[in-house]
Coordinates of C-alpha atoms in Angstrom, one line a residue:
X1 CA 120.1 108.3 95.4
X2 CA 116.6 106.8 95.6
X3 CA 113.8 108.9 94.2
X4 CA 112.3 110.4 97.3
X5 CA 109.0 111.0 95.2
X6 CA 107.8 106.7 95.9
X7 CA 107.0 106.7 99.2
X8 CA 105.5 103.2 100.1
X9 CA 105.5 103.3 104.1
X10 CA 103.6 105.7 106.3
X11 CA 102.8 106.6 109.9
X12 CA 99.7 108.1 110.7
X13 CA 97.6 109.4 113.6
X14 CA 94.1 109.2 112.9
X15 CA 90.9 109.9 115.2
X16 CA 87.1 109.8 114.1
X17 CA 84.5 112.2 115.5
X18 CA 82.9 112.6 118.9
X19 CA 79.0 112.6 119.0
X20 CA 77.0 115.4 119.8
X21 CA 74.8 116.1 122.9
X22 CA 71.5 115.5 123.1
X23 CA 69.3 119.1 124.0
X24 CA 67.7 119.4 127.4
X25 CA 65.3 121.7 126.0
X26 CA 62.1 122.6 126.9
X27 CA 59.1 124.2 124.7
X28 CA 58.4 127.7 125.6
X29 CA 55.3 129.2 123.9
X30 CA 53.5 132.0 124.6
X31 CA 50.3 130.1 124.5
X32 CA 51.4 126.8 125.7
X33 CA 52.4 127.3 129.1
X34 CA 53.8 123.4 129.8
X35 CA 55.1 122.9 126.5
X36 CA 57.4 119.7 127.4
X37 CA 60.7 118.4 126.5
X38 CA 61.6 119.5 122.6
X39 CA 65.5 118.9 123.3
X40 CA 66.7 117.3 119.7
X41 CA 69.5 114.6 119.4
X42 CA 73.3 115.1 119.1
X43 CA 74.5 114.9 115.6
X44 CA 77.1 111.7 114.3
X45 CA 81.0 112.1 114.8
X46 CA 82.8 112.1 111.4
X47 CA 84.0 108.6 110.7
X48 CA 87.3 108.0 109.3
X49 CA 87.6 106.0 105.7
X50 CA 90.3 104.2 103.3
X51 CA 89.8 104.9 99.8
X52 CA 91.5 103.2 97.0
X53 CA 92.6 105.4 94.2
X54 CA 94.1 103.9 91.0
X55 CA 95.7 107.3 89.7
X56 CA 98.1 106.9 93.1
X57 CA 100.9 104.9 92.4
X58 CA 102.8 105.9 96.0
X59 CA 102.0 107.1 99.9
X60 CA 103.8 110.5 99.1
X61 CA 100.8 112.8 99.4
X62 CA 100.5 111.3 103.0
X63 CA 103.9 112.1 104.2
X64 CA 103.7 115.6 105.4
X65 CA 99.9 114.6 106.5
X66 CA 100.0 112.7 110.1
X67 CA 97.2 113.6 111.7
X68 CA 93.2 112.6 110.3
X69 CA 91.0 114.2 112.4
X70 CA 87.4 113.7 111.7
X71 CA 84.5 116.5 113.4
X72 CA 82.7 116.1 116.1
X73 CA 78.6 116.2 115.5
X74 CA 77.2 119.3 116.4
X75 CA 74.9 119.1 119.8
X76 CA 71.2 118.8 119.3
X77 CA 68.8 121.8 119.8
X78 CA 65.2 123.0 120.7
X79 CA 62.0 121.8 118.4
X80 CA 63.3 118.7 118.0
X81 CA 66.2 119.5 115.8
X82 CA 69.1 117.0 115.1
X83 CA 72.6 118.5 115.5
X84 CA 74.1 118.5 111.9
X85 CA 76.7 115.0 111.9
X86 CA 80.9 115.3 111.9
X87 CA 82.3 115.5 108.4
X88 CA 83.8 112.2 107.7
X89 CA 87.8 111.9 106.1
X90 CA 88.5 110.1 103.7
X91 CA 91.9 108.8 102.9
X92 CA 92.8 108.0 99.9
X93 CA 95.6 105.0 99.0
X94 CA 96.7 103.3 96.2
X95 CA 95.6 99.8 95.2
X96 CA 97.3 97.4 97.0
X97 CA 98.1 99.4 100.3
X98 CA 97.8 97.5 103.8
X99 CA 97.0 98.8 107.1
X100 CA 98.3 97.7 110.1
X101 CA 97.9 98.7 114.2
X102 CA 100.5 100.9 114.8
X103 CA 100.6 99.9 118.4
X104 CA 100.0 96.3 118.4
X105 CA 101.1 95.2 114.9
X106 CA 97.5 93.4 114.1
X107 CA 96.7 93.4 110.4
X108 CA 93.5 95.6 109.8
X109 CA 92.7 95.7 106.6
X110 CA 93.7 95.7 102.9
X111 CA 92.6 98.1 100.0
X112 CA 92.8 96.3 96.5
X113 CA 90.2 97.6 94.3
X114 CA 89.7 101.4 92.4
X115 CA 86.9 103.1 94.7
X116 CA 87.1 100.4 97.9
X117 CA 86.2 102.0 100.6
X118 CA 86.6 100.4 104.4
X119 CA 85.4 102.8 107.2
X120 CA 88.9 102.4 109.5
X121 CA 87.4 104.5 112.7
X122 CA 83.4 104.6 113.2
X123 CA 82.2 108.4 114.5
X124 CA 80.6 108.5 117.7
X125 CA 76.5 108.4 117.7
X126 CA 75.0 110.8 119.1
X127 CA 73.1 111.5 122.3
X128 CA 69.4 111.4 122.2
X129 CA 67.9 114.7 123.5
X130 CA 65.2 114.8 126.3
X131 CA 62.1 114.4 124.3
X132 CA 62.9 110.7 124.1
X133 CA 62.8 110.5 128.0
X134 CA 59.3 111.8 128.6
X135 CA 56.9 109.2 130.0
X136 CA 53.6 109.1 131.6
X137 CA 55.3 109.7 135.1
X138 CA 57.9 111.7 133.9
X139 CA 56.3 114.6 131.6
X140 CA 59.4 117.1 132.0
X141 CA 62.9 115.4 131.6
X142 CA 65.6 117.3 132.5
X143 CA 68.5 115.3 131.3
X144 CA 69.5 114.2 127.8
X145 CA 72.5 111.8 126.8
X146 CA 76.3 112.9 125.9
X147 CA 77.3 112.0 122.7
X148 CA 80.1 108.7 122.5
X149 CA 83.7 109.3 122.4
X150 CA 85.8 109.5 119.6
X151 CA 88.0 106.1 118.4
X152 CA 91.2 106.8 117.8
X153 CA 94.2 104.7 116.4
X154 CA 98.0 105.1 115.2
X155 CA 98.0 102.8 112.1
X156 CA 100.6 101.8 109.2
X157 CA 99.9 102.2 105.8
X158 CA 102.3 99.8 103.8
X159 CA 101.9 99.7 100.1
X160 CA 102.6 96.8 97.9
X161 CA 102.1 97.0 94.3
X162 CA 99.5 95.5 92.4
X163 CA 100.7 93.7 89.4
X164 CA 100.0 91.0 87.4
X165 CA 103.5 90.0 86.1
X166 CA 106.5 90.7 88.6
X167 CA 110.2 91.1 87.5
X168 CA 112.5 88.8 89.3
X169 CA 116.4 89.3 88.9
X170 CA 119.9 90.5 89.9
X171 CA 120.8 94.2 88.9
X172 CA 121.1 94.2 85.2
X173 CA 119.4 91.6 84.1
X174 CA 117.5 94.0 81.8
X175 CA 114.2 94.5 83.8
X176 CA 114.5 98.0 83.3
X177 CA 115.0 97.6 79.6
X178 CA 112.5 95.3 79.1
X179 CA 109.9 97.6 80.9
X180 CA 110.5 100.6 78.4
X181 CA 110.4 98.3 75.1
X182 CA 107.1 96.5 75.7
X183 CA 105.3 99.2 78.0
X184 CA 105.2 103.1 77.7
X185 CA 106.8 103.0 81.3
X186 CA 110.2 105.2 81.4
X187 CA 112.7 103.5 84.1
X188 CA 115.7 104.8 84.6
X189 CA 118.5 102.7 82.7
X190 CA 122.2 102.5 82.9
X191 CA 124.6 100.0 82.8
X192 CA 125.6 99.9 87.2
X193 CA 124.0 97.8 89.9
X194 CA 120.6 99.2 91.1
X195 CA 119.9 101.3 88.7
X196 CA 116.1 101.1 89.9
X197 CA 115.7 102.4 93.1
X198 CA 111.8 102.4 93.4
X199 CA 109.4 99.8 91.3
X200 CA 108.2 100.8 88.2
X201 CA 104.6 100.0 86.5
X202 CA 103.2 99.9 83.3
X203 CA 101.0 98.0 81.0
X204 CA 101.7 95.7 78.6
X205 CA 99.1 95.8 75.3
X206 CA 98.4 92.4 74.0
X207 CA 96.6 91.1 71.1
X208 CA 92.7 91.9 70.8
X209 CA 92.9 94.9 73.0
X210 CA 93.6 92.9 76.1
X211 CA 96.3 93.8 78.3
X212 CA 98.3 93.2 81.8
X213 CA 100.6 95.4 84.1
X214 CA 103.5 94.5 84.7
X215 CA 106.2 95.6 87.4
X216 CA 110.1 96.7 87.3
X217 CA 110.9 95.4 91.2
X218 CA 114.5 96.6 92.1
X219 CA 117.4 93.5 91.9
X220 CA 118.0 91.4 94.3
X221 CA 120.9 90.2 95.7
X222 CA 122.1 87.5 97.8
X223 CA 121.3 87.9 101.3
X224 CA 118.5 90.0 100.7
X225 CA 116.1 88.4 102.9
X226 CA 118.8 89.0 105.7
X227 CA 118.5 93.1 104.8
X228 CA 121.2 93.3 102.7
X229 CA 120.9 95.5 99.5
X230 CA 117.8 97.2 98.3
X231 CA 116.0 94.0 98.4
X232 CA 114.5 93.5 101.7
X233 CA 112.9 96.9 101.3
X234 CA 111.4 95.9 98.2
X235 CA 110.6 92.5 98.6
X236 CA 106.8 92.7 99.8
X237 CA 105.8 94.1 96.2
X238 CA 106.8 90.9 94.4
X239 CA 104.2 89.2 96.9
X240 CA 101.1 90.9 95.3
X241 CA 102.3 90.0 91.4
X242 CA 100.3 87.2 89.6
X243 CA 103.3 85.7 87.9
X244 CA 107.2 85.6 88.6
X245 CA 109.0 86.4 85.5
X246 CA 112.4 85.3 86.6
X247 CA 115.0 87.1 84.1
X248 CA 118.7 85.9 83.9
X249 CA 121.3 86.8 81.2
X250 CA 121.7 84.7 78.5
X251 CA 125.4 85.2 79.3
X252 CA 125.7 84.0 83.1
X253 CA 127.9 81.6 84.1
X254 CA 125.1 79.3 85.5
X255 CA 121.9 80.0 84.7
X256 CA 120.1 77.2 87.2
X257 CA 122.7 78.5 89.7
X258 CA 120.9 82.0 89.6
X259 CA 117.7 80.8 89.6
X260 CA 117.9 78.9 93.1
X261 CA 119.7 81.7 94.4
X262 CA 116.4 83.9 93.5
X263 CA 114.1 81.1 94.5
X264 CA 115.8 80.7 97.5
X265 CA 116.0 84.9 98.5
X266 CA 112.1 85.0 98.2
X267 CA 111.4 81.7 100.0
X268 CA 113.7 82.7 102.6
X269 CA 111.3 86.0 102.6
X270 CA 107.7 84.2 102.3
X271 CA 107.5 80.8 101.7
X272 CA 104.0 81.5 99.9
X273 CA 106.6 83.1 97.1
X274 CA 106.8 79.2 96.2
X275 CA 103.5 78.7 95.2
X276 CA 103.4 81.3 92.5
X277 CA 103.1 80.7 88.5
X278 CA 107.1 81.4 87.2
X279 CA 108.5 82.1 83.6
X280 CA 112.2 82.3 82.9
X281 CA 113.1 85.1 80.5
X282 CA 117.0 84.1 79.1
X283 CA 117.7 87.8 78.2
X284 CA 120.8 89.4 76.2
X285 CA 120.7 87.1 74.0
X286 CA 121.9 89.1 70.9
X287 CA 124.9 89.4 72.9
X288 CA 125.8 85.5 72.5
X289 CA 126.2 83.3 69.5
X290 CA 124.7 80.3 71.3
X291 CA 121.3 79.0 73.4
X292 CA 122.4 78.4 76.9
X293 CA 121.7 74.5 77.3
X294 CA 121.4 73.5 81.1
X295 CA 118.2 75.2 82.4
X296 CA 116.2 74.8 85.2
X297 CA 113.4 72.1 84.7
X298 CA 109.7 72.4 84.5
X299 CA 109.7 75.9 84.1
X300 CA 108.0 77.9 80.8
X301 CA 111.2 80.1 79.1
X302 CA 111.7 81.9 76.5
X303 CA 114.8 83.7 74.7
X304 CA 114.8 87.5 74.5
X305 CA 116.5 90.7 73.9
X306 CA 114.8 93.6 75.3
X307 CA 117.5 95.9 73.0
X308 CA 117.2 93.9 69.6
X309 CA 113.3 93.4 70.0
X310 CA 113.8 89.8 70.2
X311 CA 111.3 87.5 71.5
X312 CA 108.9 89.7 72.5
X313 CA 106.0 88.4 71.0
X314 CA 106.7 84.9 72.1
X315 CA 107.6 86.4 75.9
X316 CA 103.9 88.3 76.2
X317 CA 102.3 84.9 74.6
X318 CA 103.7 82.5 77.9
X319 CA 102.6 85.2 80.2
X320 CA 99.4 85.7 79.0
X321 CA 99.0 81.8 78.9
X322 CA 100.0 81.6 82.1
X323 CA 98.1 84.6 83.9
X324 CA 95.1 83.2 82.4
X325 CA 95.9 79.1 83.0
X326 CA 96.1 80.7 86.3
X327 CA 92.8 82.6 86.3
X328 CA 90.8 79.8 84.9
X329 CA 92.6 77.5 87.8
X330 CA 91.2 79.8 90.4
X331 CA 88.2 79.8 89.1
X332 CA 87.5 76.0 89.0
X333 CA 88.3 75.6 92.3
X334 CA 85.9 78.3 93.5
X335 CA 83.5 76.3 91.7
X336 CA 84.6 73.0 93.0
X337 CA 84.2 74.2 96.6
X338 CA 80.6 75.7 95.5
X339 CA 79.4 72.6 94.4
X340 CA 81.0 70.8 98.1
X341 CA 79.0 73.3 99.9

């Protein structure tokens, strides 16, 4: 059964604040007979943020929570006072989560970064009090403003994990293996097909204290795109990874055969997929005497065995390569459009 603790898809209700009132009140002094209007403003309505939190790696704290109510701002009062503003709510996501318009289907927003926040639903202002209505031919004013309505929105919060390295294969190609030997990351393992029900992240250390996180995505199989399987479920995490590390057993019948069928699943899903840096990972190899020979072409690989620490080092030497070829690329062409402007 899948573990019911990675929840990546949530429904929630959420409303922000309504302002205050503004005070229609007047100064009463026992010495000052006409004292005036004194009414204060309304306070703010709450507003309603997304936070991004890296120590939340799922939506599962938002489950049982479907309603985000901010407070309305407290009415103004006499001497001018300001009613005290809404508390604001603040929820908090992992990296990587998308919100979408419930109703509609629009894309909102996206949270990618540890302490983003993006105010979702703006509190209501609130209403000025009477004491900004007094004029030369109007010394007493006996009306003040309401405060503005609340907004309020049904949204969808869909995560999809930030990595930089993505795992790409059919159940058992050793993702999960590979994910416990070279990170601290504990998958679950056995030898059946989906074995991981829910992606898995951890870090990989590299040389010189530099590292990169990599993600365990669950198997795909053919006809995914289509629903069938775990993989259409899963799918929209591979989008958000750097790199494609495309793993296939040194011992398949047709190793180019597998690859297409791969290419062609997450094509068949987004046709962006395409555009991404890939490495082919030729795993299980101490399980076979010989190198596979017909392999797909133009494509960075490497032989490995997860099990018999093979090719390890040489596996987190192309990726780093290649996440950083990759950086430097994106860089060059911000700089290329900088210098166009």
């Amino acid at each position: 059964m899948a573990d019911t603790n990675f929840i990546d898809y949530v429904k929630i209700y959420c409303t922000s604040g309504k302002g205050g009132k503004g005070s229609s009140h007047f100064r009463r002094a026992k010495y000052i007979p006409k004292g005036g209007p004194d009414g204060g403003d309304g306070g703010r309505g709450g507003h309603v943020f997304l936070r991004g939190n890296r120590n939340l790696w799922t939506l599962l704290h938002l489950k049982y929570e479907r309603h985000v109510i901010a407070t309305a701002g407290e009415a103004g009062s006499a001497k001018g006072s300001t009613g005290k503003n809404g508390e604001d709510r603040y929820i908090e996501v992992p990296c990587g989560t998308v919100v979408y318009d419930a109703d509609t289907g629009d894309y909102l927003c996206d949270v990618t970064e540890d302490g983003q926040e993006i105010r979702l639903l703006k509190g209501g202002k609130g209403g000025w009090g009477n004491i900004h209505f007094k004029t030369s031919t109007n010394q007493a004013p006996r009306y003040s403003q309401p405060g503005e309505p609340a907004e309020e929105r049904n949204i969808i919060l869909q995560l999809k994990l930030l990595a930089d390295v993505g795992l790409v294969g059919f159940p058992n190609a050793g993702k999960s293996t590979l994910l416990s030997v070279i990170t601290s990351a504990k998958p679950k393992i056995a030898d059946y097909p989906f074995t991981t029900l829910e992606p898995n992240l951890g870090i990989v250390q590299y040389r010189d204290n530099r590292s990169f996180v990599m993600a365990d995505i669950p198997g795909i199989i053919e006809g995914a795109s289509e629903g069938r399987g775990l993989g259409l479920r899963f799918l929209r995490h591979i989008e958000r990874n750097s790199l494609l590390l495309f793993m296939i057993p040194a011992d398949s019948e047709d190793i180019i055969k597998e690859y297409k069928i791969l290419s062609a699943e997450l094509a068949k899903y987004n046709p962006d997929l395409a555009e991404k840096t890939r490495v082919l990972a030729i795993t299980k190899c101490d399980l076979t005497a010989e190198k596979p020979k017909k392999l797909p072409k133009d494509l960075p690989h490497v032989y490995i065995s997860a099990v018999a620490n093979q090719g390890l080092d040489d596996l987190k030497d192309i990726l780093w390569r290649e996440l950083t070829r990759e950086t430097f690329q994106d860089k060059e062409k911000i700089i290329h459009k900088n210098m166009e402007i």
